[in-house]
Tab-separated table of C-alpha atoms in Angstrom:
chain	number	residue	atom	x	y	z
D	92	UNK	CA	25.520	1.998	7.621
D	93	UNK	CA	22.872	1.999	10.351
D	94	UNK	CA	21.789	5.400	11.590
D	95	UNK	CA	20.632	5.570	15.201
D	96	UNK	CA	19.988	8.430	17.565
D	97	UNK	CA	20.362	6.893	21.046
D	98	UNK	CA	21.184	10.114	22.853
D	99	UNK	CA	17.943	11.658	21.605
D	100	UNK	CA	15.612	8.698	21.802
D	101	UNK	CA	16.558	6.784	24.921
D	102	UNK	CA	14.907	8.935	27.598
D	103	UNK	CA	11.982	6.600	28.317
D	104	UNK	CA	11.203	2.969	27.626
D	105	UNK	CA	8.063	0.923	27.021
D	106	UNK	CA	7.707	-2.820	26.817
D	107	UNK	CA	5.496	-2.533	23.716
D	108	UNK	CA	7.124	-2.644	20.301
D	109	UNK	CA	6.224	-0.195	17.562
D	110	UNK	CA	4.358	-2.966	15.748
D	111	UNK	CA	2.326	-3.742	18.860
D	112	UNK	CA	1.526	-0.070	19.414
D	113	UNK	CA	0.433	0.439	15.807
D	114	UNK	CA	-1.594	-2.787	15.885
D	115	UNK	CA	-3.390	-1.801	19.104
D	116	UNK	CA	-4.330	1.589	17.680
D	117	UNK	CA	-5.513	0.097	14.392
D	118	UNK	CA	-7.722	-2.390	16.250
D	119	UNK	CA	-9.266	0.464	18.235
D	120	UNK	CA	-9.970	2.601	15.160
D	121	UNK	CA	-10.805	-0.085	12.559
D	122	UNK	CA	-14.477	-0.753	13.490
D	123	UNK	CA	-15.429	2.928	13.241
D	124	UNK	CA	-13.318	3.404	10.118
D	125	UNK	CA	-15.004	0.419	8.438
D	126	UNK	CA	-18.485	1.589	9.466
D	127	UNK	CA	-17.734	5.061	8.099
D	128	UNK	CA	-16.483	3.736	4.747
D	129	UNK	CA	-19.516	1.453	4.593
D	130	UNK	CA	-21.815	4.467	4.318
D	131	UNK	CA	-20.501	5.238	0.846
D	132	UNK	CA	-22.036	4.185	-2.464
D	133	UNK	CA	-21.254	0.439	-2.741
D	134	UNK	CA	-18.872	0.840	-5.708
D	135	UNK	CA	-17.049	3.750	-4.097
D	136	UNK	CA	-16.948	1.863	-0.803
D	137	UNK	CA	-15.323	-1.075	-2.608
D	138	UNK	CA	-12.597	1.185	-4.010
D	139	UNK	CA	-12.026	2.662	-0.565
D	140	UNK	CA	-11.838	-0.817	0.985
D	141	UNK	CA	-9.403	-1.853	-1.754
D	142	UNK	CA	-7.205	1.142	-0.949
D	143	UNK	CA	-7.101	0.013	2.698
D	144	UNK	CA	-6.211	-3.538	1.663
D	145	UNK	CA	-9.484	-4.947	2.988
D	146	UNK	CA	-10.627	-6.436	-0.320
D	147	UNK	CA	-9.526	-7.290	-3.837
D	148	UNK	CA	-10.975	-5.825	-7.024
D	149	UNK	CA	-14.563	-7.022	-7.118
D	150	UNK	CA	-14.979	-6.892	-3.349
D	151	UNK	CA	-13.610	-10.300	-2.318
D	152	UNK	CA	-12.290	-9.877	1.255
D	153	UNK	CA	-8.512	-9.747	1.611
D	154	UNK	CA	-6.112	-9.720	4.513
D	155	UNK	CA	-4.592	-6.279	4.751
D	156	UNK	CA	-4.369	-3.342	7.115
D	157	UNK	CA	-4.000	-0.592	4.516
D	158	UNK	CA	-0.632	0.537	5.787
D	159	UNK	CA	0.912	1.004	9.182
D	160	UNK	CA	-1.612	3.563	10.433
D	161	UNK	CA	0.946	6.010	11.823
D	162	UNK	CA	-1.423	8.979	11.730
D	163	UNK	CA	-4.291	7.250	13.483
D	164	UNK	CA	-1.825	5.945	16.082
D	165	UNK	CA	-0.585	9.481	16.720
D	166	UNK	CA	-4.147	10.648	17.372
D	167	UNK	CA	-4.823	7.802	19.804
D	168	UNK	CA	-1.484	8.127	21.627
D	169	UNK	CA	-1.831	11.901	22.014
D	170	UNK	CA	-5.288	11.484	23.547
D	171	UNK	CA	-3.806	8.972	25.974
D	172	UNK	CA	-0.847	11.268	26.617
D	173	UNK	CA	-3.354	13.963	27.603
D	174	UNK	CA	-4.809	11.619	30.216
D	175	UNK	CA	-7.884	10.351	28.373
D	176	UNK	CA	-8.838	7.024	26.868
D	177	UNK	CA	-7.726	6.428	23.308
D	178	UNK	CA	-11.397	6.094	22.401
D	179	UNK	CA	-11.718	9.869	22.752
D	180	UNK	CA	-9.560	10.244	19.645
D	181	UNK	CA	-11.288	7.709	17.398
D	182	UNK	CA	-13.200	10.317	15.360
D	183	UNK	CA	-10.002	12.284	14.823
D	184	UNK	CA	-8.052	9.133	13.968
D	185	UNK	CA	-10.688	8.149	11.395
D	186	UNK	CA	-10.653	11.634	9.880
D	187	UNK	CA	-6.867	11.833	9.430
D	188	UNK	CA	-6.718	8.283	8.062
D	189	UNK	CA	-9.387	9.124	5.500
D	190	UNK	CA	-7.612	12.325	4.454
D	191	UNK	CA	-4.285	10.499	4.215
D	192	UNK	CA	-5.800	7.795	2.012
D	193	UNK	CA	-7.595	10.402	-0.107
D	194	UNK	CA	-4.253	12.148	-0.674
D	195	UNK	CA	-2.562	8.877	-1.673
D	196	UNK	CA	-5.257	8.094	-4.249
D	197	UNK	CA	-4.795	11.486	-5.879
D	198	UNK	CA	-0.981	11.491	-5.515
D	199	UNK	CA	-0.730	8.162	-7.310
D	200	UNK	CA	-2.632	9.637	-10.239
D	201	UNK	CA	-0.502	12.797	-10.338
D	202	UNK	CA	2.748	10.841	-10.061
D	203	UNK	CA	1.704	8.057	-12.427
D	204	UNK	CA	2.519	5.416	-9.794
D	205	UNK	CA	1.106	2.034	-10.787
D	206	UNK	CA	1.707	0.061	-7.592
D	207	UNK	CA	1.303	0.720	-3.876
D	208	UNK	CA	1.959	-1.860	-1.147
D	209	UNK	CA	2.718	-4.464	-3.842
D	210	UNK	CA	-0.726	-4.106	-5.487
D	211	UNK	CA	-1.991	-2.015	-8.410
D	212	UNK	CA	-2.945	1.475	-7.310
D	213	UNK	CA	-6.643	2.347	-7.268
D	214	UNK	CA	-6.480	4.319	-10.518
D	215	UNK	CA	-4.699	1.418	-12.224
D	216	UNK	CA	-7.186	-1.137	-10.889
D	217	UNK	CA	-10.402	0.849	-11.399
D	218	UNK	CA	-9.559	3.759	-13.701
D	219	UNK	CA	-8.551	7.372	-13.210
D	220	UNK	CA	-12.041	8.852	-12.946
D	221	UNK	CA	-13.269	6.342	-10.381
D	222	UNK	CA	-10.112	6.815	-8.289
D	223	UNK	CA	-10.634	10.590	-8.236
D	224	UNK	CA	-14.239	10.030	-7.183
D	225	UNK	CA	-13.186	7.650	-4.388
D	226	UNK	CA	-10.641	10.169	-3.121
D	227	UNK	CA	-13.227	12.940	-3.076
D	228	UNK	CA	-15.624	10.698	-1.170
D	229	UNK	CA	-12.996	9.903	1.475
D	230	UNK	CA	-12.338	13.592	2.059
D	231	UNK	CA	-16.058	14.290	2.466
D	232	UNK	CA	-16.274	11.416	4.958
D	233	UNK	CA	-13.370	12.841	6.947
D	234	UNK	CA	-15.179	16.148	7.441
D	235	UNK	CA	-18.379	14.296	8.343
D	236	UNK	CA	-16.516	12.205	10.943
D	237	UNK	CA	-15.344	15.305	12.782
D	238	UNK	CA	-18.561	17.267	12.323
D	239	UNK	CA	-20.338	14.533	14.275
D	240	UNK	CA	-18.140	14.919	17.372
D	241	UNK	CA	-20.195	15.572	20.501
D	242	UNK	CA	-19.809	18.827	22.386
D	243	UNK	CA	-18.422	22.158	21.305
D	244	UNK	CA	-15.186	20.852	19.759
D	245	UNK	CA	-16.548	19.742	16.383
D	246	UNK	CA	-16.176	23.084	14.612
D	247	UNK	CA	-12.632	23.586	15.912
D	248	UNK	CA	-11.698	20.041	14.867
D	249	UNK	CA	-13.020	20.589	11.337
D	250	UNK	CA	-11.124	23.887	11.088
D	251	UNK	CA	-7.918	22.172	12.190
D	252	UNK	CA	-8.338	19.399	9.632
D	253	UNK	CA	-9.147	21.911	6.877
D	254	UNK	CA	-6.031	23.941	7.709
D	255	UNK	CA	-3.893	20.799	7.538
D	256	UNK	CA	-5.419	19.897	4.178
D	257	UNK	CA	-4.635	23.401	2.917
D	258	UNK	CA	-1.001	22.900	3.933
D	259	UNK	CA	-0.941	19.459	2.307
D	260	UNK	CA	-2.229	20.871	-0.987
D	261	UNK	CA	0.302	23.698	-0.807
D	262	UNK	CA	3.110	21.214	-0.282
D	263	UNK	CA	1.941	18.962	-3.098
D	264	UNK	CA	1.704	21.941	-5.460
D	265	UNK	CA	5.265	22.972	-4.636
D	266	UNK	CA	6.491	19.390	-5.049
D	267	UNK	CA	4.951	19.181	-8.518
D	268	UNK	CA	6.416	22.555	-9.492
D	269	UNK	CA	9.872	21.499	-8.276
D	270	UNK	CA	9.969	18.883	-11.062
D	271	UNK	CA	10.188	21.539	-13.775
D	272	UNK	CA	12.727	23.772	-12.041
D	273	UNK	CA	16.446	23.644	-12.870
D	274	UNK	CA	19.077	21.930	-10.768
D	275	UNK	CA	21.195	25.068	-10.410
D	276	UNK	CA	20.942	28.820	-10.835
D	277	UNK	CA	18.605	31.452	-9.387
D	278	UNK	CA	15.482	29.349	-10.103
D	279	UNK	CA	16.858	26.201	-8.475
D	280	UNK	CA	15.170	24.598	-5.464
D	281	UNK	CA	17.169	25.090	-2.261
D	282	UNK	CA	17.205	22.944	0.905
D	283	UNK	CA	15.194	25.523	2.881
D	284	UNK	CA	12.446	25.615	0.249
D	285	UNK	CA	12.368	21.826	0.174
D	286	UNK	CA	12.120	21.717	3.978
D	287	UNK	CA	9.069	24.003	3.880
D	288	UNK	CA	7.454	21.839	1.204
D	289	UNK	CA	7.947	18.683	3.292
D	290	UNK	CA	6.568	20.301	6.433
D	291	UNK	CA	3.413	21.103	4.482
D	292	UNK	CA	3.076	17.893	2.455
D	293	UNK	CA	4.109	15.356	5.106
D	294	UNK	CA	4.327	17.154	8.439
D	295	UNK	CA	0.980	18.973	8.429
D	296	UNK	CA	-1.201	15.868	8.630
D	297	UNK	CA	1.031	14.222	11.254
D	298	UNK	CA	0.795	17.411	13.304
D	299	UNK	CA	-2.966	17.521	12.776
D	300	UNK	CA	-3.325	13.911	13.942
D	301	UNK	CA	-1.411	14.614	17.147
D	302	UNK	CA	-3.293	17.855	17.789
D	303	UNK	CA	-6.729	16.350	17.119
D	304	UNK	CA	-6.068	13.491	19.517
D	305	UNK	CA	-5.083	15.874	22.291
D	306	UNK	CA	-7.871	18.367	21.567
D	307	UNK	CA	-10.592	15.702	21.522
D	308	UNK	CA	-9.221	14.477	24.854
D	309	UNK	CA	-9.755	17.941	26.344
D	310	UNK	CA	-6.097	18.988	26.543
D	311	UNK	CA	-5.373	22.725	26.952
D	312	UNK	CA	-4.464	24.680	23.836
D	313	UNK	CA	-0.713	25.014	24.676
D	314	UNK	CA	-0.491	21.204	24.856
D	315	UNK	CA	-2.410	20.817	21.590
D	316	UNK	CA	-0.138	23.346	19.858
D	317	UNK	CA	3.044	21.688	21.161
D	318	UNK	CA	1.925	18.260	19.942
D	319	UNK	CA	1.047	19.771	16.558
D	320	UNK	CA	4.632	21.077	16.332
D	321	UNK	CA	6.000	17.705	17.412
D	322	UNK	CA	4.034	15.952	14.669
D	323	UNK	CA	5.255	18.383	12.028
D	324	UNK	CA	8.888	17.894	13.046
D	325	UNK	CA	8.313	14.129	13.080
D	326	UNK	CA	7.037	14.341	9.510
D	327	UNK	CA	10.104	16.227	8.275
D	328	UNK	CA	12.478	13.794	10.011
D	329	UNK	CA	10.613	10.844	8.510
D	330	UNK	CA	10.741	12.296	4.987
D	331	UNK	CA	14.445	13.169	5.149
D	332	UNK	CA	15.271	9.635	6.310
D	333	UNK	CA	13.070	8.380	3.463
D	334	UNK	CA	15.140	10.531	1.094
D	335	UNK	CA	18.313	8.848	2.361
D	336	UNK	CA	16.764	5.429	1.818
D	337	UNK	CA	15.712	6.471	-1.684
D	338	UNK	CA	19.393	6.751	-2.631
D	339	UNK	CA	21.352	4.460	-0.300
D	340	UNK	CA	18.749	2.148	1.215
D	341	UNK	CA	19.262	-1.596	1.145
D	342	UNK	CA	16.740	-3.066	-1.340
D	343	UNK	CA	16.327	-6.077	0.965
D	344	UNK	CA	15.057	-3.688	3.653
D	345	UNK	CA	13.240	-1.035	1.612
D	346	UNK	CA	11.815	-3.280	-1.110
D	347	UNK	CA	12.925	-0.665	-3.665
D	348	UNK	CA	15.889	-0.641	-6.079
D	349	UNK	CA	19.061	1.078	-4.894
D	350	UNK	CA	19.398	4.666	-6.202
D	351	UNK	CA	15.685	4.652	-7.105
D	352	UNK	CA	15.184	8.374	-6.445
D	353	UNK	CA	18.191	9.252	-8.601
D	354	UNK	CA	16.799	7.216	-11.477
D	355	UNK	CA	13.574	9.163	-11.154
D	356	UNK	CA	15.559	12.434	-10.940
D	357	UNK	CA	13.820	13.443	-7.720
D	358	UNK	CA	14.897	16.671	-6.038
D	359	UNK	CA	15.322	15.243	-2.542
D	360	UNK	CA	17.100	16.747	0.461
D	361	UNK	CA	20.492	14.995	0.055
D	362	UNK	CA	20.692	16.067	-3.601
D	363	UNK	CA	19.714	19.680	-2.927
D	364	UNK	CA	22.068	19.927	0.068
D	365	UNK	CA	24.920	18.559	-2.040
D	366	UNK	CA	24.237	20.995	-4.881
D	367	UNK	CA	24.357	23.925	-2.453
D	368	UNK	CA	27.651	22.799	-0.871
D	369	UNK	CA	30.410	25.327	-0.305
D	370	UNK	CA	34.003	24.942	0.824
D	371	UNK	CA	35.563	21.469	0.461
D	372	UNK	CA	32.370	20.033	-1.022
D	373	UNK	CA	32.077	22.643	-3.779
D	374	UNK	CA	34.084	20.795	-6.487
D	375	UNK	CA	31.931	17.669	-6.064
D	376	UNK	CA	28.809	19.866	-6.108
D	377	UNK	CA	29.877	21.377	-9.430
D	378	UNK	CA	30.523	17.956	-10.971
D	379	UNK	CA	27.166	16.739	-9.667
D	380	UNK	CA	25.361	19.715	-11.210
D	381	UNK	CA	26.978	19.016	-14.582
D	382	UNK	CA	26.093	15.325	-14.362
D	383	UNK	CA	22.443	16.042	-13.519
D	384	UNK	CA	22.102	18.607	-16.301
D	385	UNK	CA	23.679	16.354	-18.919
D	386	UNK	CA	22.212	12.976	-17.935
D	387	UNK	CA	19.221	11.549	-19.834
D	388	UNK	CA	15.704	11.514	-18.448
D	389	UNK	CA	16.247	7.939	-17.227
D	390	UNK	CA	19.941	7.680	-16.315
D	391	UNK	CA	21.792	4.370	-16.513
D	392	UNK	CA	23.242	2.504	-13.529
D	393	UNK	CA	26.729	3.925	-13.982
D	394	UNK	CA	25.378	7.486	-13.962
D	395	UNK	CA	23.301	6.951	-10.834
D	396	UNK	CA	26.248	5.329	-9.016
D	397	UNK	CA	28.447	8.284	-9.926
D	398	UNK	CA	25.756	10.753	-8.827
D	399	UNK	CA	25.374	8.985	-5.467
D	400	UNK	CA	29.131	9.130	-4.908
D	401	UNK	CA	29.240	12.848	-5.751
D	402	UNK	CA	26.304	13.593	-3.431
D	403	UNK	CA	28.130	11.887	-0.574
D	404	UNK	CA	31.423	13.625	-1.415
D	405	UNK	CA	29.702	17.016	-1.496
D	406	UNK	CA	28.220	16.398	1.955
D	407	UNK	CA	24.609	15.702	0.963
D	408	UNK	CA	24.332	12.497	2.948
D	409	UNK	CA	25.787	13.949	6.137
D	410	UNK	CA	23.658	17.097	5.761
D	411	UNK	CA	20.513	14.962	5.510
D	412	UNK	CA	21.451	13.000	8.629
D	413	UNK	CA	22.033	16.264	10.501
D	414	UNK	CA	18.668	17.573	9.302
D	415	UNK	CA	16.884	14.463	10.554
D	416	UNK	CA	18.684	14.731	13.908
D	417	UNK	CA	17.658	18.377	14.240
D	418	UNK	CA	13.975	17.566	13.784
D	419	UNK	CA	14.164	14.554	16.104
D	420	UNK	CA	15.631	16.842	18.763
D	421	UNK	CA	12.768	19.281	18.144
D	422	UNK	CA	10.234	16.491	18.724
D	423	UNK	CA	11.978	15.607	21.979
D	424	UNK	CA	11.901	19.257	23.091
D	425	UNK	CA	8.166	19.445	22.445
D	426	UNK	CA	7.464	16.242	24.363
D	427	UNK	CA	9.714	17.165	27.282
D	428	UNK	CA	7.920	20.485	27.703
D	429	UNK	CA	4.574	18.801	28.423
D	430	UNK	CA	3.096	16.953	31.425
D	431	UNK	CA	2.187	13.818	29.482
D	432	UNK	CA	1.001	10.465	30.809
D	433	UNK	CA	4.159	8.310	31.136
D	434	UNK	CA	3.073	5.247	29.165
D	435	UNK	CA	1.723	7.185	26.194
D	436	UNK	CA	4.773	9.455	26.280
D	437	UNK	CA	7.050	6.418	26.087
D	438	UNK	CA	4.978	4.928	23.269
D	439	UNK	CA	5.195	8.181	21.308
D	440	UNK	CA	8.982	7.940	21.555
D	441	UNK	CA	8.873	4.312	20.444
D	442	UNK	CA	6.837	5.389	17.425
D	443	UNK	CA	9.419	8.090	16.679
D	444	UNK	CA	12.212	5.515	16.838
D	445	UNK	CA	10.257	3.333	14.445
D	446	UNK	CA	9.885	6.168	11.937
D	447	UNK	CA	13.522	7.258	11.877
D	448	UNK	CA	15.619	4.249	12.896
D	449	UNK	CA	15.959	2.597	9.539
D	450	UNK	CA	18.953	1.223	7.688
D	451	UNK	CA	20.445	4.139	5.756
């Protein structure tokens, strides 16, 4: 099943593909990002470069971009949307990319993840202590990158980044606490609570990237605030689609096993929406709750297949699609309310399509 949102995403067109847009923004930001990382202690700089895919363990250069660079692209595009050159946003793009990478280094340790982008994670390659140190160094660099902005906007930019980091930490704390909470009952995690967690953990930094790009370009505060909201909604839509892929995604597309999130017993939006179902979906919700309570820590294939079927029968899949659509519409509303430069506006929409138009 391919999920598309043509009525929401077809308002403007650009000849550039999402890959071309992301590549252009990475090329603009990369020299400053590399120079910034190069100021670190050589060993820490190597770990940082490894996390970006620029080198192998030991420092041998490698071909890699360190991910798609969605956050740095948002900063650049929002500066351009505000009528400035993308270069105005480079400091902000570097800062959000450093914070994002810092958060990944620490998340991998907390989650025990041993691979990222088909390579060993930094903690697995270098050790837990060194990975923590590298993450701390990247965060310090992010603050330094913004503190060095010319003019009167540096302090405001640092405050914005700090606020986003506070939200990110809040979201990560809630996500970790969700693991120990029951599937049902008064202490269970509900869809609304999960939505708030995702807005903090994923949406805050996307919103910060968009807002920093516009602010550094000299956009008025109402425009900056609207783009911050757009980025936050974009983050929630992206995560909910990711939740769908974590259960029903095609392994040939996602590179992950089918039903992976169910095997890991993750409390994702489709599962929580299904468990809270009322009306016709209630019987399936009850059977799902029993199955989740009684299944082992690592359920077998038959159990995960049955759980996926019950989630769909209880309405969890359709509820997740509706949730993603609602946040996509909110992004569109934010963008339509602003006098943005046409090309950058169209490229922002292309980026949104890229984030949410995936095979689910």
